[in-house]
Amino acid sequence: MAITQHSKDLSRFFTEATLQRESSPLKTLTKYMVADPTLVSLGAGLPHPSTFPFAQIGARVAQPGTSVEDTHTEKLDVSVMANGSDTVEGLAKFLQYGNGRGVASYANFVREHTEK
């Protein structure tokens, strides 16, 4: 199991069934589906971006080191626009659910937010 500086090795909690699982053959094809935008995916969690009816998606979250119940601290507004920004992917990538590791900018935000 590859371990990055931010991940914890939880493999000691794996059951025998978990240890015997192999990678999904469909997941191994994801890199080919992403490489060819003309390919229509019928699986692997890669719906066509034109099916997303959103211009913006947002959330209000607690500031690092506080809780949602803390009424004295202003909440942090986070949003993702359809065409993205310099630091956040657009919704066409953000709403894909095929990558088990998640969207890079969101994973970075969560990591930074929880480290504080």
mmCIF file of N, CA and C in Angstrom:
data_model
loop_
_atom_site.group_PDB
_atom_site.id
_atom_site.type_symbol
_atom_site.label_atom_id
_atom_site.label_comp_id
_atom_site.label_asym_id
_atom_site.label_seq_id
_atom_site.Cartn_x
_atom_site.Cartn_y
_atom_site.Cartn_z
ATOM 1 N N MET A 1 0.833 -1.173 0.000
ATOM 2 C CA MET A 1 0.000 0.000 0.000
ATOM 3 C C MET A 1 0.882 1.242 0.000
ATOM 4 N N ALA A 2 0.683 2.117 -0.984
ATOM 5 C CA ALA A 2 1.471 3.347 -1.053
ATOM 6 C C ALA A 2 0.970 4.320 -0.009
ATOM 7 N N ILE A 3 1.887 4.920 0.719
ATOM 8 C CA ILE A 3 1.515 5.839 1.783
ATOM 9 C C ILE A 3 2.120 7.194 1.480
ATOM 10 N N THR A 4 1.255 8.231 1.421
ATOM 11 C CA THR A 4 1.750 9.588 1.243
ATOM 12 C C THR A 4 1.958 10.196 2.617
ATOM 13 N N GLN A 5 2.557 11.357 2.670
ATOM 14 C CA GLN A 5 2.840 11.968 3.961
ATOM 15 C C GLN A 5 1.571 12.313 4.731
ATOM 16 N N HIS A 6 0.418 12.441 4.061
ATOM 17 C CA HIS A 6 -0.812 12.829 4.732
ATOM 18 C C HIS A 6 -1.736 11.642 5.022
ATOM 19 N N SER A 7 -1.403 10.472 4.563
ATOM 20 C CA SER A 7 -2.309 9.352 4.778
ATOM 21 C C SER A 7 -1.847 8.482 5.934
ATOM 22 N N LYS A 8 -2.815 7.823 6.552
ATOM 23 C CA LYS A 8 -2.514 6.914 7.655
ATOM 24 C C LYS A 8 -2.652 5.497 7.139
ATOM 25 N N ASP A 9 -1.785 4.627 7.562
ATOM 26 C CA ASP A 9 -1.845 3.225 7.164
ATOM 27 C C ASP A 9 -2.866 2.520 8.055
ATOM 28 N N LEU A 10 -4.024 2.238 7.496
ATOM 29 C CA LEU A 10 -5.089 1.558 8.232
ATOM 30 C C LEU A 10 -5.222 0.101 7.808
ATOM 31 N N SER A 11 -4.215 -0.411 7.108
ATOM 32 C CA SER A 11 -4.305 -1.768 6.571
ATOM 33 C C SER A 11 -4.423 -2.833 7.657
ATOM 34 N N ARG A 12 -4.009 -2.525 8.869
ATOM 35 C CA ARG A 12 -4.133 -3.522 9.942
ATOM 36 C C ARG A 12 -5.603 -3.804 10.283
ATOM 37 N N PHE A 13 -6.505 -2.929 9.838
ATOM 38 C CA PHE A 13 -7.930 -3.119 10.086
ATOM 39 C C PHE A 13 -8.631 -3.870 8.953
ATOM 40 N N PHE A 14 -7.911 -4.174 7.872
ATOM 41 C CA PHE A 14 -8.515 -4.857 6.732
ATOM 42 C C PHE A 14 -8.906 -6.284 7.105
ATOM 43 N N THR A 15 -10.071 -6.696 6.618
ATOM 44 C CA THR A 15 -10.517 -8.073 6.826
ATOM 45 C C THR A 15 -9.900 -8.959 5.747
ATOM 46 N N GLU A 16 -10.045 -10.256 5.906
ATOM 47 C CA GLU A 16 -9.548 -11.194 4.883
ATOM 48 C C GLU A 16 -10.223 -10.916 3.544
ATOM 49 N N ALA A 17 -11.523 -10.641 3.580
ATOM 50 C CA ALA A 17 -12.257 -10.360 2.332
ATOM 51 C C ALA A 17 -11.689 -9.124 1.634
ATOM 52 N N THR A 18 -11.359 -8.108 2.412
ATOM 53 C CA THR A 18 -10.779 -6.889 1.841
ATOM 54 C C THR A 18 -9.428 -7.173 1.212
ATOM 55 N N LEU A 19 -8.613 -7.950 1.884
ATOM 56 C CA LEU A 19 -7.278 -8.261 1.374
ATOM 57 C C LEU A 19 -7.318 -9.083 0.092
ATOM 58 N N GLN A 20 -8.397 -9.816 -0.134
ATOM 59 C CA GLN A 20 -8.509 -10.659 -1.320
ATOM 60 C C GLN A 20 -9.097 -9.924 -2.520
ATOM 61 N N ARG A 21 -9.599 -8.716 -2.322
ATOM 62 C CA ARG A 21 -10.198 -7.960 -3.427
ATOM 63 C C ARG A 21 -9.127 -7.528 -4.414
ATOM 64 N N GLU A 22 -9.522 -7.509 -5.676
ATOM 65 C CA GLU A 22 -8.638 -7.030 -6.734
ATOM 66 C C GLU A 22 -9.229 -5.760 -7.338
ATOM 67 N N SER A 23 -8.408 -5.007 -8.045
ATOM 68 C CA SER A 23 -8.886 -3.790 -8.694
ATOM 69 C C SER A 23 -9.985 -4.120 -9.690
ATOM 70 N N SER A 24 -10.917 -3.190 -9.813
ATOM 71 C CA SER A 24 -12.000 -3.355 -10.768
ATOM 72 C C SER A 24 -11.448 -3.234 -12.184
ATOM 73 N N PRO A 25 -11.759 -4.182 -13.065
ATOM 74 C CA PRO A 25 -11.291 -4.073 -14.461
ATOM 75 C C PRO A 25 -11.822 -2.806 -15.130
ATOM 76 N N LEU A 26 -13.030 -2.391 -14.759
ATOM 77 C CA LEU A 26 -13.607 -1.188 -15.340
ATOM 78 C C LEU A 26 -12.831 0.050 -14.912
ATOM 79 N N LYS A 27 -12.375 0.091 -13.662
ATOM 80 C CA LYS A 27 -11.590 1.237 -13.178
ATOM 81 C C LYS A 27 -10.251 1.341 -13.911
ATOM 82 N N THR A 28 -9.676 0.217 -14.303
ATOM 83 C CA THR A 28 -8.394 0.266 -15.012
ATOM 84 C C THR A 28 -8.546 0.868 -16.406
ATOM 85 N N LEU A 29 -9.770 0.879 -16.942
ATOM 86 C CA LEU A 29 -10.015 1.460 -18.261
ATOM 87 C C LEU A 29 -10.274 2.967 -18.216
ATOM 88 N N THR A 30 -10.437 3.514 -17.022
ATOM 89 C CA THR A 30 -10.775 4.929 -16.865
ATOM 90 C C THR A 30 -9.796 5.844 -17.583
ATOM 91 N N LYS A 31 -8.507 5.524 -17.519
ATOM 92 C CA LYS A 31 -7.520 6.408 -18.162
ATOM 93 C C LYS A 31 -7.742 6.508 -19.668
ATOM 94 N N TYR A 32 -8.277 5.454 -20.286
ATOM 95 C CA TYR A 32 -8.552 5.501 -21.722
ATOM 96 C C TYR A 32 -9.825 6.290 -22.012
ATOM 97 N N MET A 33 -10.801 6.197 -21.120
ATOM 98 C CA MET A 33 -12.059 6.925 -21.305
ATOM 99 C C MET A 33 -11.839 8.426 -21.175
ATOM 100 N N VAL A 34 -11.001 8.833 -20.246
ATOM 101 C CA VAL A 34 -10.714 10.256 -20.038
ATOM 102 C C VAL A 34 -9.911 10.807 -21.204
ATOM 103 N N ALA A 35 -9.044 10.013 -21.784
ATOM 104 C CA ALA A 35 -8.165 10.463 -22.865
ATOM 105 C C ALA A 35 -8.925 10.742 -24.158
ATOM 106 N N ASP A 36 -10.080 10.104 -24.345
ATOM 107 C CA ASP A 36 -10.840 10.272 -25.583
ATOM 108 C C ASP A 36 -12.196 10.907 -25.277
ATOM 109 N N PRO A 37 -12.324 12.231 -25.439
ATOM 110 C CA PRO A 37 -13.580 12.904 -25.096
ATOM 111 C C PRO A 37 -14.758 12.505 -25.993
ATOM 112 N N THR A 38 -14.483 11.873 -27.119
ATOM 113 C CA THR A 38 -15.581 11.459 -27.996
ATOM 114 C C THR A 38 -16.164 10.115 -27.574
ATOM 115 N N LEU A 39 -15.489 9.419 -26.687
ATOM 116 C CA LEU A 39 -15.961 8.119 -26.215
ATOM 117 C C LEU A 39 -17.150 8.305 -25.279
ATOM 118 N N VAL A 40 -18.233 7.589 -25.541
ATOM 119 C CA VAL A 40 -19.404 7.635 -24.683
ATOM 120 C C VAL A 40 -19.270 6.521 -23.664
ATOM 121 N N SER A 41 -19.155 6.918 -22.405
ATOM 122 C CA SER A 41 -18.988 5.957 -21.329
ATOM 123 C C SER A 41 -20.340 5.483 -20.827
ATOM 124 N N LEU A 42 -20.516 4.184 -20.756
ATOM 125 C CA LEU A 42 -21.734 3.616 -20.192
ATOM 126 C C LEU A 42 -21.473 3.071 -18.795
ATOM 127 N N GLY A 43 -20.372 3.441 -18.235
ATOM 128 C CA GLY A 43 -20.042 2.971 -16.901
ATOM 129 C C GLY A 43 -18.868 3.742 -16.348
ATOM 130 N N ALA A 44 -18.337 3.276 -15.276
ATOM 131 C CA ALA A 44 -17.136 3.820 -14.635
ATOM 132 C C ALA A 44 -17.314 5.223 -14.085
ATOM 133 N N GLY A 45 -18.559 5.670 -13.948
ATOM 134 C CA GLY A 45 -18.786 6.956 -13.307
ATOM 135 C C GLY A 45 -18.290 8.148 -14.075
ATOM 136 N N LEU A 46 -18.435 8.156 -15.371
ATOM 137 C CA LEU A 46 -17.997 9.295 -16.176
ATOM 138 C C LEU A 46 -19.146 9.809 -17.040
ATOM 139 N N PRO A 47 -20.210 10.353 -16.417
ATOM 140 C CA PRO A 47 -21.310 10.880 -17.224
ATOM 141 C C PRO A 47 -20.845 12.063 -18.064
ATOM 142 N N HIS A 48 -21.503 12.272 -19.187
ATOM 143 C CA HIS A 48 -21.128 13.377 -20.060
ATOM 144 C C HIS A 48 -21.432 14.694 -19.346
ATOM 145 N N PRO A 49 -20.483 15.649 -19.361
ATOM 146 C CA PRO A 49 -20.671 16.920 -18.656
ATOM 147 C C PRO A 49 -21.931 17.690 -19.063
ATOM 148 N N SER A 50 -22.438 17.473 -20.278
ATOM 149 C CA SER A 50 -23.644 18.197 -20.698
ATOM 150 C C SER A 50 -24.872 17.770 -19.895
ATOM 151 N N THR A 51 -24.769 16.683 -19.146
ATOM 152 C CA THR A 51 -25.893 16.238 -18.319
ATOM 153 C C THR A 51 -25.941 16.959 -16.975
ATOM 154 N N PHE A 52 -24.960 17.798 -16.682
ATOM 155 C CA PHE A 52 -24.924 18.527 -15.415
ATOM 156 C C PHE A 52 -25.632 19.868 -15.591
ATOM 157 N N PRO A 53 -26.760 20.092 -14.929
ATOM 158 C CA PRO A 53 -27.531 21.320 -15.141
ATOM 159 C C PRO A 53 -27.130 22.478 -14.229
ATOM 160 N N PHE A 54 -25.943 22.441 -13.646
ATOM 161 C CA PHE A 54 -25.557 23.435 -12.652
ATOM 162 C C PHE A 54 -24.624 24.499 -13.221
ATOM 163 N N ALA A 55 -24.834 25.748 -12.810
ATOM 164 C CA ALA A 55 -23.902 26.820 -13.130
ATOM 165 C C ALA A 55 -22.928 27.024 -11.983
ATOM 166 N N GLN A 56 -23.381 26.666 -10.761
ATOM 167 C CA GLN A 56 -22.558 26.831 -9.564
ATOM 168 C C GLN A 56 -23.091 25.916 -8.471
ATOM 169 N N ILE A 57 -22.180 25.375 -7.678
ATOM 170 C CA ILE A 57 -22.545 24.580 -6.500
ATOM 171 C C ILE A 57 -21.719 25.114 -5.343
ATOM 172 N N GLY A 58 -22.352 25.300 -4.196
ATOM 173 C CA GLY A 58 -21.630 25.863 -3.066
ATOM 174 C C GLY A 58 -22.049 25.261 -1.741
ATOM 175 N N ALA A 59 -21.276 25.585 -0.717
ATOM 176 C CA ALA A 59 -21.558 25.127 0.638
ATOM 177 C C ALA A 59 -21.001 26.143 1.624
ATOM 178 N N ARG A 60 -21.552 26.165 2.811
ATOM 179 C CA ARG A 60 -21.031 26.996 3.904
ATOM 180 C C ARG A 60 -20.488 26.038 4.951
ATOM 181 N N VAL A 61 -19.203 26.177 5.273
ATOM 182 C CA VAL A 61 -18.538 25.260 6.203
ATOM 183 C C VAL A 61 -17.949 26.031 7.382
ATOM 184 N N ALA A 62 -17.692 25.299 8.455
ATOM 185 C CA ALA A 62 -17.088 25.908 9.644
ATOM 186 C C ALA A 62 -15.640 26.292 9.347
ATOM 187 N N GLN A 63 -15.179 27.356 9.985
ATOM 188 C CA GLN A 63 -13.777 27.755 9.872
ATOM 189 C C GLN A 63 -12.906 26.675 10.511
ATOM 190 N N PRO A 64 -11.669 26.512 10.046
ATOM 191 C CA PRO A 64 -10.772 25.533 10.676
ATOM 192 C C PRO A 64 -10.653 25.786 12.179
ATOM 193 N N GLY A 65 -10.714 24.720 12.953
ATOM 194 C CA GLY A 65 -10.593 24.830 14.401
ATOM 195 C C GLY A 65 -11.890 25.156 15.116
ATOM 196 N N THR A 66 -13.006 25.290 14.368
ATOM 197 C CA THR A 66 -14.308 25.560 14.987
ATOM 198 C C THR A 66 -15.279 24.469 14.571
ATOM 199 N N SER A 67 -16.491 24.547 15.091
ATOM 200 C CA SER A 67 -17.505 23.570 14.699
ATOM 201 C C SER A 67 -18.674 24.289 14.048
ATOM 202 N N VAL A 68 -19.543 23.541 13.413
ATOM 203 C CA VAL A 68 -20.711 24.115 12.750
ATOM 204 C C VAL A 68 -21.629 24.772 13.783
ATOM 205 N N GLU A 69 -21.663 24.213 14.994
ATOM 206 C CA GLU A 69 -22.519 24.741 16.048
ATOM 207 C C GLU A 69 -22.013 26.068 16.624
ATOM 208 N N ASP A 70 -20.758 26.419 16.379
ATOM 209 C CA ASP A 70 -20.173 27.650 16.909
ATOM 210 C C ASP A 70 -20.836 28.851 16.229
ATOM 211 N N THR A 71 -21.703 29.551 16.959
ATOM 212 C CA THR A 71 -22.453 30.671 16.370
ATOM 213 C C THR A 71 -21.679 31.974 16.368
ATOM 214 N N HIS A 72 -20.532 32.018 17.046
ATOM 215 C CA HIS A 72 -19.755 33.254 17.151
ATOM 216 C C HIS A 72 -18.707 33.406 16.042
ATOM 217 N N THR A 73 -18.493 32.344 15.277
ATOM 218 C CA THR A 73 -17.478 32.388 14.226
ATOM 219 C C THR A 73 -18.151 32.380 12.857
ATOM 220 N N GLU A 74 -17.722 33.297 12.001
ATOM 221 C CA GLU A 74 -18.278 33.360 10.653
ATOM 222 C C GLU A 74 -17.923 32.096 9.881
ATOM 223 N N LYS A 75 -18.849 31.615 9.095
ATOM 224 C CA LYS A 75 -18.638 30.402 8.301
ATOM 225 C C LYS A 75 -17.908 30.747 7.003
ATOM 226 N N LEU A 76 -17.282 29.748 6.415
ATOM 227 C CA LEU A 76 -16.522 29.903 5.181
ATOM 228 C C LEU A 76 -17.392 29.454 4.010
ATOM 229 N N ASP A 77 -17.589 30.326 3.023
ATOM 230 C CA ASP A 77 -18.361 29.969 1.835
ATOM 231 C C ASP A 77 -17.434 29.387 0.781
ATOM 232 N N VAL A 78 -17.802 28.237 0.266
ATOM 233 C CA VAL A 78 -17.007 27.540 -0.746
ATOM 234 C C VAL A 78 -17.921 27.259 -1.930
ATOM 235 N N SER A 79 -17.471 27.579 -3.142
ATOM 236 C CA SER A 79 -18.300 27.285 -4.308
ATOM 237 C C SER A 79 -17.439 26.878 -5.490
ATOM 238 N N VAL A 80 -18.071 26.158 -6.385
ATOM 239 C CA VAL A 80 -17.421 25.710 -7.621
ATOM 240 C C VAL A 80 -18.279 26.193 -8.779
ATOM 241 N N MET A 81 -17.660 26.906 -9.711
ATOM 242 C CA MET A 81 -18.368 27.425 -10.883
ATOM 243 C C MET A 81 -18.262 26.423 -12.032
ATOM 244 N N ALA A 82 -19.167 26.549 -12.976
ATOM 245 C CA ALA A 82 -19.196 25.628 -14.108
ATOM 246 C C ALA A 82 -17.864 25.565 -14.844
ATOM 247 N N ASN A 83 -17.223 26.724 -15.089
ATOM 248 C CA ASN A 83 -15.958 26.726 -15.829
ATOM 249 C C ASN A 83 -14.730 26.759 -14.935
ATOM 250 N N GLY A 84 -14.903 26.664 -13.613
ATOM 251 C CA GLY A 84 -13.765 26.550 -12.709
ATOM 252 C C GLY A 84 -13.012 27.852 -12.521
ATOM 253 N N SER A 85 -11.816 27.712 -11.956
ATOM 254 C CA SER A 85 -10.940 28.862 -11.709
ATOM 255 C C SER A 85 -9.495 28.385 -11.778
ATOM 256 N N ASP A 86 -8.576 29.250 -11.379
ATOM 257 C CA ASP A 86 -7.160 28.864 -11.404
ATOM 258 C C ASP A 86 -6.858 27.738 -10.418
ATOM 259 N N THR A 87 -7.615 27.669 -9.322
ATOM 260 C CA THR A 87 -7.299 26.700 -8.274
ATOM 261 C C THR A 87 -8.303 25.556 -8.145
ATOM 262 N N VAL A 88 -9.449 25.666 -8.816
ATOM 263 C CA VAL A 88 -10.488 24.647 -8.689
ATOM 264 C C VAL A 88 -10.943 24.205 -10.075
ATOM 265 N N GLU A 89 -11.080 22.891 -10.250
ATOM 266 C CA GLU A 89 -11.582 22.357 -11.496
ATOM 267 C C GLU A 89 -13.022 22.821 -11.710
ATOM 268 N N GLY A 90 -13.455 22.884 -12.950
ATOM 269 C CA GLY A 90 -14.849 23.218 -13.245
ATOM 270 C C GLY A 90 -15.759 22.050 -12.913
ATOM 271 N N LEU A 91 -17.063 22.306 -12.966
ATOM 272 C CA LEU A 91 -18.035 21.272 -12.609
ATOM 273 C C LEU A 91 -17.971 20.053 -13.525
ATOM 274 N N ALA A 92 -17.531 20.240 -14.770
ATOM 275 C CA ALA A 92 -17.421 19.103 -15.687
ATOM 276 C C ALA A 92 -16.500 18.023 -15.116
ATOM 277 N N LYS A 93 -15.456 18.421 -14.414
ATOM 278 C CA LYS A 93 -14.564 17.458 -13.753
ATOM 279 C C LYS A 93 -14.994 17.195 -12.317
ATOM 280 N N PHE A 94 -15.450 18.251 -11.639
ATOM 281 C CA PHE A 94 -15.762 18.155 -10.224
ATOM 282 C C PHE A 94 -16.903 17.169 -9.949
ATOM 283 N N LEU A 95 -17.863 17.075 -10.852
ATOM 284 C CA LEU A 95 -19.022 16.212 -10.628
ATOM 285 C C LEU A 95 -18.826 14.770 -11.101
ATOM 286 N N GLN A 96 -17.677 14.464 -11.672
ATOM 287 C CA GLN A 96 -17.398 13.083 -12.059
ATOM 288 C C GLN A 96 -17.169 12.245 -10.814
ATOM 289 N N TYR A 97 -17.691 11.046 -10.793
ATOM 290 C CA TYR A 97 -17.529 10.199 -9.622
ATOM 291 C C TYR A 97 -16.759 8.924 -9.933
ATOM 292 N N GLY A 98 -16.046 8.910 -11.036
ATOM 293 C CA GLY A 98 -15.313 7.719 -11.432
ATOM 294 C C GLY A 98 -13.978 7.541 -10.733
ATOM 295 N N ASN A 99 -13.354 8.639 -10.331
ATOM 296 C CA ASN A 99 -12.040 8.568 -9.700
ATOM 297 C C ASN A 99 -12.214 8.343 -8.202
ATOM 298 N N GLY A 100 -11.775 7.218 -7.706
ATOM 299 C CA GLY A 100 -11.924 6.883 -6.296
ATOM 300 C C GLY A 100 -11.143 7.787 -5.361
ATOM 301 N N ARG A 101 -10.161 8.494 -5.879
ATOM 302 C CA ARG A 101 -9.360 9.394 -5.039
ATOM 303 C C ARG A 101 -9.996 10.772 -4.902
ATOM 304 N N GLY A 102 -10.978 11.053 -5.711
ATOM 305 C CA GLY A 102 -11.664 12.344 -5.619
ATOM 306 C C GLY A 102 -11.005 13.423 -6.457
ATOM 307 N N VAL A 103 -11.628 14.580 -6.471
ATOM 308 C CA VAL A 103 -11.137 15.731 -7.223
ATOM 309 C C VAL A 103 -9.957 16.339 -6.468
ATOM 310 N N ALA A 104 -8.875 16.575 -7.164
ATOM 311 C CA ALA A 104 -7.633 17.036 -6.538
ATOM 312 C C ALA A 104 -7.816 18.320 -5.731
ATOM 313 N N SER A 105 -8.495 19.332 -6.300
ATOM 314 C CA SER A 105 -8.637 20.603 -5.574
ATOM 315 C C SER A 105 -9.489 20.435 -4.322
ATOM 316 N N TYR A 106 -10.522 19.577 -4.381
ATOM 317 C CA TYR A 106 -11.355 19.352 -3.205
ATOM 318 C C TYR A 106 -10.579 18.577 -2.138
ATOM 319 N N ALA A 107 -9.835 17.573 -2.561
ATOM 320 C CA ALA A 107 -9.012 16.810 -1.608
ATOM 321 C C ALA A 107 -7.989 17.716 -0.942
ATOM 322 N N ASN A 108 -7.390 18.634 -1.703
ATOM 323 C CA ASN A 108 -6.434 19.592 -1.129
ATOM 324 C C ASN A 108 -7.114 20.529 -0.135
ATOM 325 N N PHE A 109 -8.325 21.013 -0.485
ATOM 326 C CA PHE A 109 -9.064 21.882 0.419
ATOM 327 C C PHE A 109 -9.367 21.166 1.728
ATOM 328 N N VAL A 110 -9.859 19.940 1.646
ATOM 329 C CA VAL A 110 -10.195 19.183 2.855
ATOM 330 C C VAL A 110 -8.939 18.939 3.690
ATOM 331 N N ARG A 111 -7.837 18.577 3.043
ATOM 332 C CA ARG A 111 -6.585 18.337 3.762
ATOM 333 C C ARG A 111 -6.133 19.601 4.484
ATOM 334 N N GLU A 112 -6.125 20.738 3.781
ATOM 335 C CA GLU A 112 -5.697 21.999 4.396
ATOM 336 C C GLU A 112 -6.657 22.422 5.507
ATOM 337 N N HIS A 113 -7.939 22.230 5.274
ATOM 338 C CA HIS A 113 -8.957 22.641 6.244
ATOM 339 C C HIS A 113 -8.870 21.824 7.524
ATOM 340 N N THR A 114 -8.600 20.550 7.420
ATOM 341 C CA THR A 114 -8.564 19.704 8.600
ATOM 342 C C THR A 114 -7.211 19.744 9.321
ATOM 343 N N GLU A 115 -6.153 20.194 8.637
ATOM 344 C CA GLU A 115 -4.842 20.285 9.284
ATOM 345 C C GLU A 115 -4.747 21.487 10.198
ATOM 346 N N LYS A 116 -5.579 22.489 9.977
ATOM 347 C CA LYS A 116 -5.504 23.728 10.772
ATOM 348 C C LYS A 116 -6.130 23.542 12.140
#
